[in-house]
PDB file of C-alpha atoms in Angstrom:
ATOM      1  CA  UNK A 346      76.137 119.912 100.432  1.00  0.00           C
ATOM      2  CA  UNK A 347      76.939 119.659  97.250  1.00  0.00           C
ATOM      3  CA  UNK A 348      80.271 121.551  97.590  1.00  0.00           C
ATOM      4  CA  UNK A 349      81.122 118.404  99.861  1.00  0.00           C
ATOM      5  CA  UNK A 350      80.402 115.388  97.792  1.00  0.00           C
ATOM      6  CA  UNK A 351      82.267 116.418  95.172  1.00  0.00           C
ATOM      7  CA  UNK A 352      85.586 117.100  97.661  1.00  0.00           C
ATOM      8  CA  UNK A 353      84.368 113.622  98.703  1.00  0.00           C
ATOM      9  CA  UNK A 354      84.411 112.129  94.559  1.00  0.00           C
ATOM     10  CA  UNK A 355      87.321 114.228  94.101  1.00  0.00           C
ATOM     11  CA  UNK A 356      89.343 112.484  97.373  1.00  0.00           C
ATOM     12  CA  UNK A 357      88.286 108.796  96.677  1.00  0.00           C
ATOM     13  CA  UNK A 358      89.446 109.697  92.944  1.00  0.00           C
ATOM     14  CA  UNK A 359      92.863 110.711  94.099  1.00  0.00           C
ATOM     15  CA  UNK A 360      93.156 108.282  96.538  1.00  0.00           C
ATOM     16  CA  UNK A 361      91.837 105.131  93.960  1.00  0.00           C
ATOM     17  CA  UNK A 362      94.905 106.926  90.830  1.00  0.00           C
ATOM     18  CA  UNK A 363      97.734 105.882  93.337  1.00  0.00           C
ATOM     19  CA  UNK A 364      99.005 102.624  93.354  1.00  0.00           C
ATOM     20  CA  UNK A 365      99.727 102.185  97.041  1.00  0.00           C
ATOM     21  CA  UNK A 366      96.052 101.996  98.135  1.00  0.00           C
ATOM     22  CA  UNK A 367      95.258  99.110  95.684  1.00  0.00           C
ATOM     23  CA  UNK A 368      98.717  97.535  96.216  1.00  0.00           C
ATOM     24  CA  UNK A 369      98.856  97.962 100.023  1.00  0.00           C
ATOM     25  CA  UNK A 370      94.755  96.703 100.024  1.00  0.00           C
ATOM     26  CA  UNK A 371      96.132  93.793  98.530  1.00  0.00           C
ATOM     27  CA  UNK A 372      98.909  92.786 100.505  1.00  0.00           C
ATOM     28  CA  UNK A 373      96.756  93.230 103.695  1.00  0.00           C
ATOM     29  CA  UNK A 374      94.716  90.549 102.194  1.00  0.00           C
ATOM     30  CA  UNK A 375      97.197  88.234 101.258  1.00  0.00           C
ATOM     31  CA  UNK A 376      98.803  88.645 104.938  1.00  0.00           C
ATOM     32  CA  UNK A 377      95.263  88.238 106.495  1.00  0.00           C
ATOM     33  CA  UNK A 378      94.406  84.752 104.320  1.00  0.00           C
ATOM     34  CA  UNK A 379      97.416  83.435 104.935  1.00  0.00           C
ATOM     35  CA  UNK A 380      97.928  84.660 108.383  1.00  0.00           C
ATOM     36  CA  UNK A 381      95.294  81.834 108.831  1.00  0.00           C
ATOM     37  CA  UNK A 382      96.761  79.168 106.987  1.00  0.00           C
ATOM     38  CA  UNK A 383      99.605  79.358 109.025  1.00  0.00           C
ATOM     39  CA  UNK A 384      97.491  79.670 112.147  1.00  0.00           C
ATOM     40  CA  UNK A 385      95.720  76.017 111.391  1.00  0.00           C
ATOM     41  CA  UNK A 386      98.671  74.178 110.275  1.00  0.00           C
ATOM     42  CA  UNK A 387     100.692  75.156 113.312  1.00  0.00           C
ATOM     43  CA  UNK A 388      97.771  74.876 115.689  1.00  0.00           C
ATOM     44  CA  UNK A 389      98.266  71.684 118.547  1.00  0.00           C
ATOM     45  CA  UNK A 390     102.151  71.246 117.869  1.00  0.00           C
ATOM     46  CA  UNK A 391     105.237  73.242 120.063  1.00  0.00           C
ATOM     47  CA  UNK A 392     102.812  74.349 122.516  1.00  0.00           C
ATOM     48  CA  UNK A 393     100.072  76.259 119.909  1.00  0.00           C
ATOM     49  CA  UNK A 394      96.532  75.849 120.955  1.00  0.00           C
ATOM     50  CA  UNK A 395      94.696  73.276 119.293  1.00  0.00           C
ATOM     51  CA  UNK A 396      92.146  73.970 116.434  1.00  0.00           C
ATOM     52  CA  UNK A 397      88.864  75.152 117.486  1.00  0.00           C
ATOM     53  CA  UNK A 398      89.524  76.117 120.524  1.00  0.00           C
ATOM     54  CA  UNK A 399      88.646  79.930 121.679  1.00  0.00           C
ATOM     55  CA  UNK A 400      92.094  80.774 122.226  1.00  0.00           C
ATOM     56  CA  UNK A 401      93.208  79.282 118.552  1.00  0.00           C
ATOM     57  CA  UNK A 402      90.434  81.047 116.679  1.00  0.00           C
ATOM     58  CA  UNK A 403      90.825  84.654 118.716  1.00  0.00           C
ATOM     59  CA  UNK A 404      95.177  84.295 117.442  1.00  0.00           C
ATOM     60  CA  UNK A 405      93.357  83.105 113.926  1.00  0.00           C
ATOM     61  CA  UNK A 406      91.229  86.498 113.377  1.00  0.00           C
ATOM     62  CA  UNK A 407      94.009  89.116 115.063  1.00  0.00           C
ATOM     63  CA  UNK A 408      93.381  91.092 112.003  1.00  0.00           C
ATOM     64  CA  UNK A 409      93.589  94.332 113.410  1.00  0.00           C
ATOM     65  CA  UNK A 410      97.762  95.281 112.727  1.00  0.00           C
ATOM     66  CA  UNK A 411      97.522  94.052 109.887  1.00  0.00           C
ATOM     67  CA  UNK A 412      94.696  96.806 108.999  1.00  0.00           C
ATOM     68  CA  UNK A 413      95.924  99.553 111.403  1.00  0.00           C
ATOM     69  CA  UNK A 414      98.813 100.112 110.372  1.00  0.00           C
ATOM     70  CA  UNK A 415      97.918  99.922 106.324  1.00  0.00           C
ATOM     71  CA  UNK A 416      95.588 102.665 107.505  1.00  0.00           C
ATOM     72  CA  UNK A 417      97.688 104.776 108.871  1.00  0.00           C
ATOM     73  CA  UNK A 418     100.552 104.906 105.982  1.00  0.00           C
ATOM     74  CA  UNK A 419      97.601 105.311 103.632  1.00  0.00           C
ATOM     75  CA  UNK A 420      96.097 108.324 106.245  1.00  0.00           C
ATOM     76  CA  UNK A 421     100.373 110.092 105.553  1.00  0.00           C
ATOM     77  CA  UNK A 422     100.058 109.613 102.138  1.00  0.00           C
ATOM     78  CA  UNK A 423      96.873 110.688 101.156  1.00  0.00           C
ATOM     79  CA  UNK A 424      97.650 114.454 103.847  1.00  0.00           C
ATOM     80  CA  UNK A 425     101.124 115.136 103.519  1.00  0.00           C
ATOM     81  CA  UNK A 426     101.561 113.913  99.737  1.00  0.00           C
ATOM     82  CA  UNK A 427      99.218 116.775  98.793  1.00  0.00           C
ATOM     83  CA  UNK A 428     101.245 119.355 100.666  1.00  0.00           C
ATOM     84  CA  UNK A 429     104.705 117.812  99.219  1.00  0.00           C
ATOM     85  CA  UNK A 430     103.796 117.653  95.506  1.00  0.00           C
ATOM     86  CA  UNK A 431     101.768 121.133  96.182  1.00  0.00           C
ATOM     87  CA  UNK A 432      98.721 119.301  94.367  1.00  0.00           C
ATOM     88  CA  UNK A 433      97.053 120.655  97.612  1.00  0.00           C
ATOM     89  CA  UNK A 434      97.204 124.366  96.180  1.00  0.00           C
ATOM     90  CA  UNK A 435      94.428 123.885  92.430  1.00  0.00           C
ATOM     91  CA  UNK A 436      92.184 122.076  95.411  1.00  0.00           C
ATOM     92  CA  UNK A 437      92.157 125.152  98.080  1.00  0.00           C
ATOM     93  CA  UNK A 438      91.969 127.503  94.519  1.00  0.00           C
ATOM     94  CA  UNK A 439      88.746 125.487  94.010  1.00  0.00           C
ATOM     95  CA  UNK A 440      87.720 125.733  97.163  1.00  0.00           C
ATOM     96  CA  UNK A 441      89.211 128.142  99.334  1.00  0.00           C
ATOM     97  CA  UNK A 442      87.584 126.481 102.651  1.00  0.00           C
ATOM     98  CA  UNK A 443      90.906 124.809 104.360  1.00  0.00           C
ATOM     99  CA  UNK A 444      88.496 123.288 107.337  1.00  0.00           C
ATOM    100  CA  UNK A 445      85.983 121.884 105.086  1.00  0.00           C
ATOM    101  CA  UNK A 446      88.796 120.362 102.852  1.00  0.00           C
ATOM    102  CA  UNK A 447      90.585 118.836 105.454  1.00  0.00           C
ATOM    103  CA  UNK A 448      87.173 117.574 107.337  1.00  0.00           C
ATOM    104  CA  UNK A 449      86.216 115.912 104.042  1.00  0.00           C
ATOM    105  CA  UNK A 450      89.380 114.093 103.638  1.00  0.00           C
ATOM    106  CA  UNK A 451      89.804 113.104 107.027  1.00  0.00           C
ATOM    107  CA  UNK A 452      85.911 111.863 106.413  1.00  0.00           C
ATOM    108  CA  UNK A 453      86.657 110.122 103.744  1.00  0.00           C
ATOM    109  CA  UNK A 454      89.622 107.903 105.079  1.00  0.00           C
ATOM    110  CA  UNK A 455      87.984 107.207 108.387  1.00  0.00           C
ATOM    111  CA  UNK A 456      85.749 105.636 106.225  1.00  0.00           C
ATOM    112  CA  UNK A 457      87.983 104.151 103.476  1.00  0.00           C
ATOM    113  CA  UNK A 458      89.623 102.558 107.027  1.00  0.00           C
ATOM    114  CA  UNK A 459      86.741 101.232 108.480  1.00  0.00           C
ATOM    115  CA  UNK A 460      85.182  99.042 104.911  1.00  0.00           C
ATOM    116  CA  UNK A 461      88.392  97.719 104.205  1.00  0.00           C
ATOM    117  CA  UNK A 462      88.622  96.352 107.608  1.00  0.00           C
ATOM    118  CA  UNK A 463      85.671  95.570 107.538  1.00  0.00           C
ATOM    119  CA  UNK A 464      86.064  93.589 104.074  1.00  0.00           C
ATOM    120  CA  UNK A 465      89.807  92.519 105.290  1.00  0.00           C
ATOM    121  CA  UNK A 466      87.939  91.141 108.585  1.00  0.00           C
ATOM    122  CA  UNK A 467      85.075  89.342 107.211  1.00  0.00           C
ATOM    123  CA  UNK A 468      87.770  87.834 103.990  1.00  0.00           C
ATOM    124  CA  UNK A 469      89.855  86.034 106.851  1.00  0.00           C
ATOM    125  CA  UNK A 470      86.710  85.293 108.721  1.00  0.00           C
ATOM    126  CA  UNK A 471      85.380  83.600 105.876  1.00  0.00           C
ATOM    127  CA  UNK A 472      88.631  81.582 105.802  1.00  0.00           C
ATOM    128  CA  UNK A 473      88.392  80.960 109.289  1.00  0.00           C
ATOM    129  CA  UNK A 474      84.811  79.556 108.530  1.00  0.00           C
ATOM    130  CA  UNK A 475      85.801  77.445 106.162  1.00  0.00           C
ATOM    131  CA  UNK A 476      88.909  75.912 107.784  1.00  0.00           C
ATOM    132  CA  UNK A 477      87.097  74.552 110.595  1.00  0.00           C
ATOM    133  CA  UNK A 478      84.693  73.557 109.161  1.00  0.00           C
ATOM    134  CA  UNK A 479      87.265  71.516 106.755  1.00  0.00           C
ATOM    135  CA  UNK A 480      88.189  69.281 110.221  1.00  0.00           C
ATOM    136  CA  UNK A 481      84.625  69.316 111.666  1.00  0.00           C
ATOM    137  CA  UNK A 482      84.421  72.690 113.303  1.00  0.00           C
ATOM    138  CA  UNK A 483      81.189  74.139 112.954  1.00  0.00           C
ATOM    139  CA  UNK A 484      81.515  76.622 116.272  1.00  0.00           C
ATOM    140  CA  UNK A 485      82.875  80.255 116.778  1.00  0.00           C
ATOM    141  CA  UNK A 486      83.709  81.743 119.893  1.00  0.00           C
ATOM    142  CA  UNK A 487      81.303  84.342 122.056  1.00  0.00           C
ATOM    143  CA  UNK A 488      83.437  87.656 120.704  1.00  0.00           C
ATOM    144  CA  UNK A 489      84.038  87.538 117.474  1.00  0.00           C
ATOM    145  CA  UNK A 490      81.508  89.911 116.621  1.00  0.00           C
ATOM    146  CA  UNK A 491      83.017  92.538 119.483  1.00  0.00           C
ATOM    147  CA  UNK A 492      86.875  91.147 117.498  1.00  0.00           C
ATOM    148  CA  UNK A 493      84.642  92.406 114.129  1.00  0.00           C
ATOM    149  CA  UNK A 494      83.719  95.773 115.199  1.00  0.00           C
ATOM    150  CA  UNK A 495      86.963  96.507 117.199  1.00  0.00           C
ATOM    151  CA  UNK A 496      89.082  96.501 113.886  1.00  0.00           C
ATOM    152  CA  UNK A 497      86.598  98.673 111.751  1.00  0.00           C
ATOM    153  CA  UNK A 498      86.923 101.309 114.491  1.00  0.00           C
ATOM    154  CA  UNK A 499      90.574 101.109 115.365  1.00  0.00           C
ATOM    155  CA  UNK A 500      90.483 101.367 111.662  1.00  0.00           C
ATOM    156  CA  UNK A 501      89.358 103.924 110.488  1.00  0.00           C
ATOM    157  CA  UNK A 502      90.853 105.844 113.624  1.00  0.00           C
ATOM    158  CA  UNK A 503      94.473 105.310 112.750  1.00  0.00           C
ATOM    159  CA  UNK A 504      93.401 106.254 108.919  1.00  0.00           C
ATOM    160  CA  UNK A 505      92.586 109.540 110.974  1.00  0.00           C
ATOM    161  CA  UNK A 506      95.595 109.609 113.041  1.00  0.00           C
ATOM    162  CA  UNK A 507      97.942 108.826 109.226  1.00  0.00           C
ATOM    163  CA  UNK A 508      95.620 112.060 108.222  1.00  0.00           C
ATOM    164  CA  UNK A 509      96.703 114.445 111.046  1.00  0.00           C
ATOM    165  CA  UNK A 510     100.377 112.868 111.071  1.00  0.00           C
ATOM    166  CA  UNK A 511     101.125 113.833 107.353  1.00  0.00           C
ATOM    167  CA  UNK A 512      99.119 117.402 107.144  1.00  0.00           C
ATOM    168  CA  UNK A 513     101.546 118.060 110.474  1.00  0.00           C
ATOM    169  CA  UNK A 514     104.420 116.375 109.715  1.00  0.00           C
ATOM    170  CA  UNK A 515     104.318 116.994 105.651  1.00  0.00           C
ATOM    171  CA  UNK A 516     106.778 114.700 104.971  1.00  0.00           C
ATOM    172  CA  UNK A 517     105.911 111.541 104.575  1.00  0.00           C
ATOM    173  CA  UNK A 518     108.343 109.268 103.974  1.00  0.00           C
ATOM    174  CA  UNK A 519     110.052 111.095 107.622  1.00  0.00           C
ATOM    175  CA  UNK A 520     105.911 110.225 109.257  1.00  0.00           C
ATOM    176  CA  UNK A 521     105.911 106.963 108.189  1.00  0.00           C
ATOM    177  CA  UNK A 522     109.231 105.980 109.673  1.00  0.00           C
ATOM    178  CA  UNK A 523     108.704 107.793 112.585  1.00  0.00           C
ATOM    179  CA  UNK A 524     104.708 106.431 113.323  1.00  0.00           C
ATOM    180  CA  UNK A 525     105.683 102.484 112.417  1.00  0.00           C
ATOM    181  CA  UNK A 526     108.963 103.062 114.772  1.00  0.00           C
ATOM    182  CA  UNK A 527     106.213 104.326 117.120  1.00  0.00           C
ATOM    183  CA  UNK A 528     103.363 102.052 117.558  1.00  0.00           C
ATOM    184  CA  UNK A 529     105.955  98.942 116.669  1.00  0.00           C
ATOM    185  CA  UNK A 530     109.371  99.759 119.114  1.00  0.00           C
ATOM    186  CA  UNK A 531     108.555 103.052 121.173  1.00  0.00           C
ATOM    187  CA  UNK A 532     105.418 102.184 123.206  1.00  0.00           C
ATOM    188  CA  UNK A 533     105.233  98.243 123.452  1.00  0.00           C
ATOM    189  CA  UNK A 534     108.772  97.887 124.035  1.00  0.00           C
ATOM    190  CA  UNK A 535     110.882 101.299 125.580  1.00  0.00           C
ATOM    191  CA  UNK A 536     107.875 102.889 127.093  1.00  0.00           C
ATOM    192  CA  UNK A 537     106.319  99.731 128.581  1.00  0.00           C
ATOM    193  CA  UNK A 538     110.059  98.502 130.031  1.00  0.00           C
ATOM    194  CA  UNK A 539     110.465 102.249 131.549  1.00  0.00           C
ATOM    195  CA  UNK A 540     106.998 103.030 132.451  1.00  0.00           C
ATOM    196  CA  UNK A 541     104.667  99.849 132.783  1.00  0.00           C
ATOM    197  CA  UNK A 542     101.172  99.804 132.707  1.00  0.00           C
ATOM    198  CA  UNK A 543     101.781 103.197 130.395  1.00  0.00           C
ATOM    199  CA  UNK A 544     101.904 101.125 127.118  1.00  0.00           C
ATOM    200  CA  UNK A 545      97.836 100.318 126.952  1.00  0.00           C
ATOM    201  CA  UNK A 546      97.061 103.962 127.528  1.00  0.00           C
ATOM    202  CA  UNK A 547      98.905 104.847 124.428  1.00  0.00           C
ATOM    203  CA  UNK A 548      97.939 104.662 120.968  1.00  0.00           C
ATOM    204  CA  UNK A 549      98.767 101.086 119.730  1.00  0.00           C
ATOM    205  CA  UNK A 550      98.252  99.781 123.031  1.00  0.00           C
ATOM    206  CA  UNK A 551      94.007 101.122 122.787  1.00  0.00           C
ATOM    207  CA  UNK A 552      93.962  98.951 119.169  1.00  0.00           C
ATOM    208  CA  UNK A 553      95.319  95.895 120.807  1.00  0.00           C
ATOM    209  CA  UNK A 554      92.341  96.117 123.665  1.00  0.00           C
ATOM    210  CA  UNK A 555      89.809  96.747 120.596  1.00  0.00           C
ATOM    211  CA  UNK A 556      91.380  93.858 118.494  1.00  0.00           C
ATOM    212  CA  UNK A 557      92.429  91.186 120.086  1.00  0.00           C
ATOM    213  CA  UNK A 558      90.237  89.084 122.753  1.00  0.00           C
ATOM    214  CA  UNK A 559      90.443  89.941 126.080  1.00  0.00           C
ATOM    215  CA  UNK A 560      93.283  87.996 127.798  1.00  0.00           C
ATOM    216  CA  UNK A 561      93.653  86.277 131.284  1.00  0.00           C
ATOM    217  CA  UNK A 562      95.263  89.247 133.042  1.00  0.00           C
ATOM    218  CA  UNK A 563      92.479  92.630 132.260  1.00  0.00           C
ATOM    219  CA  UNK A 564      95.617  94.305 133.857  1.00  0.00           C
ATOM    220  CA  UNK A 565      97.664  94.321 130.816  1.00  0.00           C
ATOM    221  CA  UNK A 566      94.893  95.689 127.789  1.00  0.00           C
ATOM    222  CA  UNK A 567      91.265  98.402 128.762  1.00  0.00           C
ATOM    223  CA  UNK A 568      88.630  97.075 128.033  1.00  0.00           C
ATOM    224  CA  UNK A 569      86.895  97.263 124.761  1.00  0.00           C
ATOM    225  CA  UNK A 570      84.959 100.436 125.578  1.00  0.00           C
ATOM    226  CA  UNK A 571      87.337 102.525 127.151  1.00  0.00           C
ATOM    227  CA  UNK A 572      89.720 101.135 125.225  1.00  0.00           C
ATOM    228  CA  UNK A 573      87.869 102.697 121.749  1.00  0.00           C
ATOM    229  CA  UNK A 574      87.159 105.743 123.723  1.00  0.00           C
ATOM    230  CA  UNK A 575      91.161 106.197 124.306  1.00  0.00           C
ATOM    231  CA  UNK A 576      91.883 105.599 120.353  1.00  0.00           C
ATOM    232  CA  UNK A 577      89.362 107.973 119.254  1.00  0.00           C
ATOM    233  CA  UNK A 578      90.166 110.816 121.481  1.00  0.00           C
ATOM    234  CA  UNK A 579      93.754 110.763 120.488  1.00  0.00           C
ATOM    235  CA  UNK A 580      92.638 111.118 116.632  1.00  0.00           C
ATOM    236  CA  UNK A 581      90.717 113.902 117.910  1.00  0.00           C
ATOM    237  CA  UNK A 582      93.386 115.815 119.755  1.00  0.00           C
ATOM    238  CA  UNK A 583      95.608 115.419 116.997  1.00  0.00           C
ATOM    239  CA  UNK A 584      93.035 116.284 114.175  1.00  0.00           C
ATOM    240  CA  UNK A 585      93.047 119.526 115.882  1.00  0.00           C
ATOM    241  CA  UNK A 586      96.296 120.800 116.260  1.00  0.00           C
ATOM    242  CA  UNK A 587      96.793 119.341 112.502  1.00  0.00           C
ATOM    243  CA  UNK A 588      93.674 121.545 110.829  1.00  0.00           C
ATOM    244  CA  UNK A 589      95.260 124.374 113.066  1.00  0.00           C
ATOM    245  CA  UNK A 590      98.109 124.528 111.441  1.00  0.00           C
ATOM    246  CA  UNK A 591      96.603 123.182 108.010  1.00  0.00           C
ATOM    247  CA  UNK A 592      94.488 126.240 108.112  1.00  0.00           C
ATOM    248  CA  UNK A 593      96.770 128.476 108.814  1.00  0.00           C
ATOM    249  CA  UNK A 594     100.273 127.523 107.392  1.00  0.00           C
ATOM    250  CA  UNK A 595     100.787 128.895 103.783  1.00  0.00           C
ATOM    251  CA  UNK A 596     100.853 126.030 100.684  1.00  0.00           C
ATOM    252  CA  UNK A 597     102.451 128.238  98.284  1.00  0.00           C
TER     253      UNK A 597
END
């Protein structure tokens, strides 16, 4: 147990001593709060839902895309950078149990993703409440708690997927570019056009089912519980594949 705690502390130190983490977190929080302010400014204009309606509030609470992308990138960096810069070698010399080292890294990134997304959503929600209160609106729609939980779960899962991609590719730049292209373009544009309906069963589609309010047509997104299982399944399968390569591949 002490060895696992030491590994976890070492992983956290490595993450917090890089510029990528604080810069990414700061940008994400600014984007989350800024998006709320912008949505409030355009509410009721040019066909946008009126401020205070359920649709408008749910639109203001769409922070999942921000936190998921941030955790995907940080997960890739957390795993891929260690192999790229060979810092994984002294770690394995000090703790010659690759499976344990990999498992702790995954747990730390997933936990960090959950905490980061909870804080980001909380700050954004606070901004929403303050904005609505300034306009004399003092109620929130019933699905806020579900969106909060969905954002936390999806961010933790995307952090784990990032770790798996970093370990599998060991190429941080290539993995980040490919991952973002896949999530933002391939899934939602190409595959959605070629095989309509499949996008909701893919990682980004599952995350949308977790972080967005249910739409008028449920056929376009998965129920939250199903989406959570699908996204967790992708994370587990990719981590299993990555763990086998991490445990067996030469790192010298």
